[in-house]
């Protein structure tokens, strides 16, 4: 096996502290949500609202409900405990992800230093500190920052297991990996790739602790049984919206396109991916392909180095296995590979002479500086997700006694956080002629197209007696993910008079919008 690291006893702690402070500085603006030039304290969007809602139910109920999400119970369990200490304000909730984001910078340093020496560790920490994609999710009240930390810890533990090949190091590796699986189901691919690497080292005669390995996998499988019993979204592994073949997954939804978008967003920011322009989207894929090709060249040139082989397998193996996951379609799902990718890049930079290294570091800072600043504001294509405070303000300003707020599942979860008015509320969650109100059943069904003509009498019953009806309409999904055909909107237009529309964000260039609609009885 190649040497575990070119250890540098003179790594500069002051430089590491400076990197850490820089990482904190560029992430602090994420405690604010800037949309269209207007900034306000951080606004939740509906994925975050799910995490907050789960955590607010208490530890046991949060874990039970997490089975209906793609994120198993670890994050919401930690968030539930966090709120007991720091409270439930939005800033306090976001602070937990912020802490994990900064911890990820330190762990990138530890992994780079362990594998390639102190210079590589500092470079890895510096790259992650300024990585636009990592900055973007620094305060996201979801699992992503935590998952990045668990990925780094898992690789550190795996490398120690390869070095020591004893029971304690194997137990540490599998324990961290199990935590990763409880963090997000996509960690299953990460763990699979780690085991492929172990198998390859065993085949090459460089790993002999096979019995310990088998015991670790057996213990890990047993530890995951509670999660397997709780998890309810098995269809996500086999189904795509509208149905699709594995070939279309490999090159579209969750496949090569998503991986290239990850590489583009990693170095050039989320705006390189989310754009209404086909030209920008094509450029994004080209930039991602260039970044991937650069890392691929590093792997090819140093393919005999076990450390490089491990990181290369982790980064590029995802392209083979992630299409198996129907729920993977966005760069954020690849965040568990951000530290392996950047440590790999850092290992190549660390080999440069000092002068060339300084020039490369300056170029990296310049390339990533603008995307990092861009990450401080919401990408226009995604601004429609942050509508709840604006709509709650509109409701508070214009509601009257007897008004009805007709909510769907998403609106109900989000408005709990922002709307505290007096309008009567009704949840319209259509399912074959009934409106589902049980929270567990709603989470079990919310990702499916349920609205049909059989649900129109339920809609009529819920709105009966209301002189004015408020509701939210999503575009381009029409009335909600449960009603892509827009049956609810057509029924309202046919039976009530549309008096006023609020759009967020204002329609501009065909961007996605969300509308708050006010109807009056004719």
XYZ file of C-alpha atoms in Angstrom:
522
model
C 0.000 0.000 0.000
C 1.202 3.509 -0.744
C 2.358 5.571 2.185
C -0.581 6.896 4.144
C 0.584 10.478 3.977
C 3.505 12.769 3.333
C 3.202 14.143 6.829
C 4.210 17.727 7.359
C 4.877 18.518 11.026
C 5.150 22.225 10.172
C 1.611 22.800 8.889
C 0.828 26.387 9.684
C -1.962 26.580 12.317
C -2.328 30.303 11.683
C -3.053 29.646 8.003
C -5.619 26.996 8.932
C -7.235 29.454 11.350
C -7.357 32.039 8.564
C -9.042 29.560 6.235
C -11.540 28.717 8.941
C -12.358 32.389 9.542
C -12.733 32.953 5.796
C -15.110 29.989 5.629
C -17.219 31.474 8.420
C -17.205 34.923 6.817
C -18.508 33.760 3.430
C -21.187 31.607 5.083
C -22.594 34.212 7.471
C -24.625 35.978 4.734
C -26.560 32.720 4.291
C -28.448 33.594 7.484
C -30.277 36.086 5.261
C -32.423 35.425 2.218
C -31.878 37.928 -0.568
C -34.432 37.894 -3.375
C -34.634 40.469 -6.114
C -32.327 42.840 -4.263
C -34.378 42.641 -1.050
C -32.828 40.961 1.968
C -34.630 39.638 5.023
C -33.788 37.200 7.825
C -33.559 33.665 6.499
C -36.769 32.356 4.930
C -37.617 28.666 4.960
C -38.645 26.880 1.809
C -40.756 23.764 1.946
C -37.984 21.139 2.207
C -36.630 23.016 5.213
C -40.144 23.421 6.576
C -40.428 19.615 6.597
C -37.299 19.299 8.737
C -38.548 21.967 11.150
C -41.998 20.397 11.300
C -40.563 16.931 11.993
C -38.240 18.241 14.708
C -41.082 20.169 16.360
C -43.021 16.944 16.910
C -40.540 15.655 19.472
C -37.714 13.163 19.149
C -39.695 9.925 18.714
C -42.321 11.351 16.386
C -39.643 13.142 14.352
C -37.880 9.844 13.713
C -41.141 8.121 12.778
C -42.121 10.860 10.337
C -38.661 10.879 8.769
C -39.505 7.559 7.169
C -41.670 9.461 4.688
C -38.769 11.680 3.643
C -35.629 10.896 1.624
C -33.696 11.914 4.748
C -33.856 9.252 7.510
C -34.065 10.218 11.143
C -30.538 11.296 12.126
C -30.764 14.950 11.090
C -34.236 15.646 12.460
C -33.367 13.818 15.686
C -30.332 16.052 16.131
C -32.409 19.092 15.184
C -35.052 18.180 17.757
C -32.373 17.966 20.459
C -30.742 21.174 19.192
C -34.001 23.126 19.570
C -34.284 22.085 23.210
C -30.953 23.815 23.873
C -30.949 26.745 21.424
C -34.643 27.325 20.748
C -36.748 27.173 17.611
C -35.995 30.487 15.906
C -35.043 30.227 12.253
C -31.542 31.534 12.957
C -31.040 29.004 15.753
C -32.241 26.172 13.521
C -29.957 27.231 10.664
C -27.024 27.505 13.058
C -26.814 23.722 13.388
C -26.160 23.297 9.661
C -23.760 26.256 9.822
C -21.705 24.484 12.495
C -21.583 21.281 10.428
C -20.567 23.300 7.366
C -17.571 24.739 9.229
C -16.746 21.331 10.690
C -16.623 20.026 7.114
C -13.820 22.502 6.329
C -11.779 21.149 9.233
C -12.472 17.539 8.219
C -11.369 18.303 4.649
C -8.086 19.472 6.142
C -7.790 16.313 8.246
C -8.490 14.008 5.305
C -6.150 15.858 2.934
C -3.402 15.927 5.556
C -3.869 12.250 6.441
C -3.652 11.111 2.833
C -1.302 13.583 1.160
C 0.353 15.767 3.791
C -0.107 19.162 5.412
C 0.014 21.252 2.235
C -2.733 19.175 0.615
C -4.782 19.404 3.802
C -4.621 23.189 3.827
C -5.468 23.352 0.133
C -8.440 20.996 0.598
C -9.729 23.122 3.486
C -9.257 26.289 1.435
C -11.085 24.865 -1.579
C -14.013 23.714 0.541
C -14.096 27.049 2.392
C -14.764 28.812 -0.924
C -16.666 26.074 -2.781
C -19.871 27.841 -3.948
C -22.011 24.710 -3.697
C -20.943 24.053 -0.109
C -21.475 27.698 0.837
C -24.952 27.603 -0.697
C -26.078 24.869 1.703
C -24.237 26.207 4.756
C -27.464 27.165 6.534
C -29.908 24.885 4.710
C -31.972 23.207 7.421
C -31.488 19.864 5.780
C -28.962 17.073 6.115
C -26.431 18.208 3.481
C -23.788 19.872 5.709
C -23.976 16.983 8.175
C -23.721 14.462 5.345
C -20.535 16.091 4.065
C -18.981 15.689 7.524
C -20.040 12.050 7.762
C -18.547 11.336 4.319
C -15.193 12.789 5.408
C -15.259 10.887 8.706
C -16.121 7.670 6.892
C -13.141 8.043 4.537
C -10.819 8.834 7.447
C -12.066 5.754 9.312
C -11.819 3.586 6.188
C -8.199 4.600 5.614
C -7.366 3.830 9.237
C -9.043 0.434 8.816
C -6.849 -0.218 5.776
C -3.757 0.727 7.776
C -4.556 -1.030 11.043
C -6.766 -3.872 9.806
C -8.035 -4.497 13.341
C -11.446 -4.760 14.937
C -11.500 -1.347 16.581
C -10.735 0.550 13.390
C -13.253 -1.567 11.470
C -15.900 -0.867 14.094
C -15.200 2.869 13.884
C -15.555 2.806 10.083
C -18.839 0.909 10.070
C -20.255 3.035 12.908
C -19.660 6.258 10.955
C -21.046 4.625 7.813
C -24.222 3.598 9.607
C -24.661 7.191 10.778
C -24.263 8.237 7.145
C -27.031 5.842 6.107
C -29.248 7.328 8.795
C -28.356 10.714 7.321
C -29.465 10.079 3.748
C -30.263 7.038 1.640
C -27.716 8.074 -1.010
C -24.985 7.267 1.504
C -25.708 3.684 0.524
C -23.847 4.336 -2.741
C -20.973 5.911 -0.821
C -20.703 2.825 1.397
C -20.993 0.507 -1.612
C -18.060 2.252 -3.305
C -15.982 2.008 -0.135
C -16.620 -1.740 -0.052
C -15.694 -2.055 -3.727
C -12.382 -0.419 -2.882
C -11.843 -2.831 0.024
C -12.608 -5.753 -2.288
C -10.122 -4.464 -4.836
C -7.428 -4.109 -2.149
C -8.195 -7.652 -0.939
C -7.888 -8.959 -4.492
C -4.523 -7.208 -4.809
C -3.349 -8.835 -1.565
C -3.169 -5.549 0.337
C -6.078 -6.155 2.688
C -6.293 -9.324 4.779
C -8.758 -8.543 7.570
C -11.578 -10.247 5.682
C -13.205 -11.776 8.756
C -13.254 -8.397 10.520
C -14.685 -6.850 7.364
C -17.514 -9.408 7.244
C -18.288 -8.872 10.941
C -18.414 -5.110 10.360
C -20.846 -5.460 7.457
C -23.043 -7.814 9.473
C -23.090 -5.399 12.415
C -23.817 -2.473 10.098
C -26.697 -4.337 8.460
C -28.203 -5.127 11.856
C -27.826 -1.502 12.954
C -29.703 -0.355 9.842
C -32.723 -2.597 10.408
C -34.710 0.051 12.363
C -34.185 2.516 9.524
C -35.295 -0.065 6.964
C -38.469 -0.671 8.957
C -39.232 3.054 9.265
C -38.424 4.044 5.668
C -41.505 4.343 3.439
C -40.262 5.745 0.114
C -39.147 2.565 -1.586
C -40.755 3.585 -4.868
C -38.103 6.289 -5.232
C -35.584 3.577 -6.062
C -37.599 2.088 -8.891
C -39.840 4.794 -10.337
C -39.351 8.028 -12.207
C -41.987 10.686 -12.935
C -43.850 9.374 -15.939
C -41.700 6.245 -15.973
C -38.261 6.022 -17.556
C -35.664 3.497 -18.554
C -32.324 3.019 -16.878
C -30.701 4.479 -20.006
C -32.656 7.717 -19.642
C -31.729 7.843 -15.964
C -28.053 7.343 -16.781
C -27.992 10.332 -19.107
C -30.790 12.457 -17.699
C -32.596 12.472 -14.378
C -29.997 11.586 -11.752
C -27.346 10.422 -14.190
C -24.499 11.956 -16.144
C -26.282 15.278 -16.524
C -26.741 15.617 -12.771
C -23.124 14.622 -12.125
C -21.805 17.191 -14.609
C -24.101 19.782 -13.043
C -22.564 18.889 -9.682
C -19.049 19.543 -10.999
C -20.200 22.814 -12.549
C -21.963 23.971 -9.370
C -19.015 22.818 -7.247
C -16.616 25.289 -8.827
C -18.834 27.775 -10.663
C -21.883 28.063 -8.427
C -25.514 27.040 -8.479
C -26.426 29.727 -11.008
C -24.441 27.826 -13.619
C -26.993 25.051 -13.225
C -30.329 26.725 -12.475
C -30.946 28.966 -15.440
C -33.789 29.638 -17.814
C -31.294 29.920 -20.682
C -30.452 26.892 -22.801
C -27.114 28.513 -23.640
C -26.192 28.862 -19.959
C -27.388 25.306 -19.285
C -25.209 23.982 -22.122
C -22.249 26.020 -20.875
C -22.838 24.603 -17.412
C -22.520 21.062 -18.709
C -19.347 22.005 -20.597
C -17.849 23.564 -17.459
C -18.817 20.502 -15.466
C -17.278 18.243 -18.098
C -14.067 20.294 -17.967
C -13.886 20.017 -14.166
C -14.623 16.286 -14.329
C -11.990 15.815 -17.047
C -9.413 17.593 -14.919
C -10.073 15.347 -11.937
C -10.190 12.346 -14.241
C -6.735 13.216 -15.567
C -5.407 13.373 -12.007
C -6.787 9.898 -11.333
C -5.379 8.488 -14.581
C -1.919 10.008 -14.130
C -1.608 8.696 -10.573
C -3.682 5.559 -10.935
C -1.130 3.374 -9.124
C -1.524 5.415 -5.936
C -4.024 3.761 -3.583
C -5.054 7.118 -2.120
C -5.892 8.524 -5.540
C -7.630 5.309 -6.581
C -9.872 5.528 -3.514
C -10.874 9.152 -4.095
C -11.300 8.623 -7.832
C -13.569 5.641 -7.240
C -15.667 7.650 -4.766
C -16.079 10.617 -7.121
C -16.658 8.851 -10.426
C -18.295 5.673 -9.143
C -21.332 7.767 -8.285
C -22.030 8.224 -12.006
C -22.492 4.447 -12.308
C -24.686 3.826 -9.269
C -26.636 7.040 -8.647
C -29.041 6.451 -11.578
C -30.440 3.606 -9.449
C -31.908 6.266 -7.147
C -35.003 7.875 -8.603
C -34.795 10.682 -6.054
C -31.359 11.897 -7.219
C -31.683 14.683 -9.767
C -29.912 17.722 -8.347
C -26.307 18.715 -7.492
C -27.141 18.835 -3.779
C -27.522 15.056 -3.718
C -23.861 14.749 -4.720
C -22.626 16.840 -1.786
C -21.363 13.704 -0.045
C -18.714 13.579 -2.798
C -17.582 17.187 -2.430
C -14.763 16.438 0.032
C -13.327 13.478 -1.951
C -13.419 15.641 -5.096
C -11.709 18.623 -3.487
C -9.121 16.530 -1.638
C -8.305 14.934 -4.992
C -7.907 18.375 -6.545
C -5.819 19.530 -3.572
C -3.490 16.554 -3.915
C -2.696 17.611 -7.485
C -2.179 21.262 -6.534
C 0.104 20.270 -3.661
C 2.599 18.780 -6.140
C 3.130 22.105 -7.901
C 6.200 24.245 -7.247
C 5.514 27.087 -4.831
C 5.298 29.810 -7.492
C 2.924 27.856 -9.691
C 0.941 26.821 -6.633
C 0.431 30.444 -5.613
C -0.729 31.309 -9.132
C -3.118 28.320 -9.159
C -4.468 29.251 -5.713
C -5.047 32.852 -6.828
C -6.829 31.624 -9.952
C -9.047 29.317 -7.863
C -9.997 32.190 -5.553
C -10.857 34.408 -8.520
C -12.886 31.677 -10.214
C -14.908 30.882 -7.097
C -15.245 34.389 -5.647
C -18.071 35.573 -7.901
C -20.120 32.341 -7.538
C -19.699 32.519 -3.756
C -21.097 36.063 -3.733
C -23.856 34.880 -6.075
C -24.767 32.141 -3.612
C -25.720 34.819 -1.064
C -28.932 35.508 -2.996
C -31.630 33.145 -4.187
C -31.249 31.997 -7.771
C -34.136 33.609 -9.750
C -35.302 30.244 -11.042
C -35.773 29.063 -7.449
C -37.236 32.214 -5.903
C -40.807 30.904 -6.102
C -40.004 28.501 -3.242
C -39.658 31.374 -0.768
C -43.169 32.769 -1.042
C -44.610 32.009 2.389
C -43.743 35.238 4.301
C -44.916 37.450 1.431
C -48.196 35.616 1.127
C -48.704 35.571 4.887
C -48.250 39.371 4.869
C -50.794 39.733 2.057
C -53.259 37.615 3.994
C -52.753 39.608 7.174
C -53.305 42.878 5.319
C -56.482 41.935 3.449
C -58.198 39.084 5.243
C -61.728 39.517 6.544
C -63.827 37.620 9.096
C -65.098 34.382 7.571
C -62.336 34.019 4.993
C -61.229 30.486 4.119
C -57.610 29.598 3.493
C -57.656 26.458 1.331
C -54.321 24.748 1.885
C -52.624 21.834 0.248
C -49.926 19.773 1.959
C -46.990 22.074 1.136
C -48.866 25.262 2.010
C -50.046 23.829 5.306
C -46.526 22.906 6.440
C -45.012 26.228 5.343
C -47.736 28.557 6.570
C -47.591 27.057 10.051
C -44.310 28.938 10.308
C -45.467 32.316 8.985
C -49.248 32.713 9.052
C -50.899 33.536 12.389
C -54.079 35.220 11.193
C -57.738 34.525 11.842
C -58.814 32.975 8.534
C -60.432 29.570 8.776
C -58.158 26.924 7.258
C -58.996 23.727 5.424
C -56.569 21.181 4.020
C -57.455 19.911 0.562
C -55.386 16.777 0.120
C -57.269 14.825 -2.551
C -57.357 11.061 -2.583
C -60.174 9.395 -4.525
C -63.013 11.508 -3.222
C -61.743 12.301 0.260
C -59.446 14.905 1.802
C -56.640 13.288 3.783
C -56.048 15.037 7.099
C -53.967 12.492 9.035
C -50.409 13.819 8.973
C -48.808 10.388 8.584
C -51.031 9.470 5.668
C -50.375 12.814 4.016
C -46.636 12.278 4.130
C -47.096 8.781 2.777
C -48.975 10.075 -0.262
C -47.655 13.562 -0.934
C -45.365 12.721 -3.869
C -48.076 11.213 -6.008
C -50.614 12.550 -8.519
C -53.918 12.065 -6.731
C -56.367 14.703 -7.967
C -59.241 13.465 -10.119
C -62.826 14.412 -10.938
C -63.903 12.272 -7.976
C -62.363 14.888 -5.665
C -64.394 17.842 -6.935
C -67.318 17.201 -4.525
C -64.803 17.305 -1.663
C -63.580 20.659 -2.931
C -67.151 21.940 -3.051
C -67.804 20.738 0.492
C -64.673 22.375 1.896
C -65.451 25.757 0.331
C -69.194 25.752 1.112
C -70.331 28.808 3.049
C -67.133 30.786 2.495
C -67.631 34.210 0.938
C -63.944 34.483 0.109
C -61.423 31.706 -0.546
C -57.650 32.078 -0.543
C -55.441 29.429 -2.139
C -51.961 28.956 -3.577
C -51.208 27.903 -7.140
C -47.802 26.524 -8.153
C -46.309 26.940 -11.610
C -45.488 25.097 -13.744
C -46.942 22.311 -11.596
C -50.295 24.129 -11.670
C -52.251 23.815 -8.435
C -49.846 21.501 -6.604
C -47.833 18.338 -7.032
C -51.035 16.405 -6.264
C -52.853 18.144 -9.132
C -50.616 18.617 -12.173
C -53.677 18.825 -14.419
C -54.993 21.911 -12.657
C -58.449 20.523 -11.831
C -58.669 22.555 -8.629
C -57.928 25.830 -10.406
C -60.446 25.150 -13.146
C -63.129 24.310 -10.592
C -62.461 27.513 -8.631
C -62.492 29.600 -11.808
C -65.802 28.052 -12.778
C -67.603 28.493 -9.443
C -66.041 31.598 -7.888
C -64.815 34.984 -9.095
C -61.076 35.598 -9.103
C -60.588 38.970 -7.409
C -56.845 39.333 -6.928
C -53.533 37.620 -7.665
C -50.211 38.014 -5.880
C -47.201 36.518 -7.668
C -43.896 35.598 -6.124
C -41.543 36.331 -7.646
C -43.153 38.747 -10.143
C -43.410 37.142 -13.585
C -40.216 37.806 -15.481
C -38.860 35.922 -18.436
C -40.904 32.798 -17.903
C -39.416 31.949 -14.514
C -41.332 29.637 -12.222
C -43.748 31.516 -9.992
C -46.160 30.794 -7.185
C -49.464 32.641 -6.996
C -51.656 33.549 -4.066
C -55.236 33.708 -5.349
C -58.220 35.412 -3.734
C -61.654 34.228 -4.886
C -65.043 35.677 -3.941
C -68.471 34.055 -3.999
C -70.510 35.167 -7.014
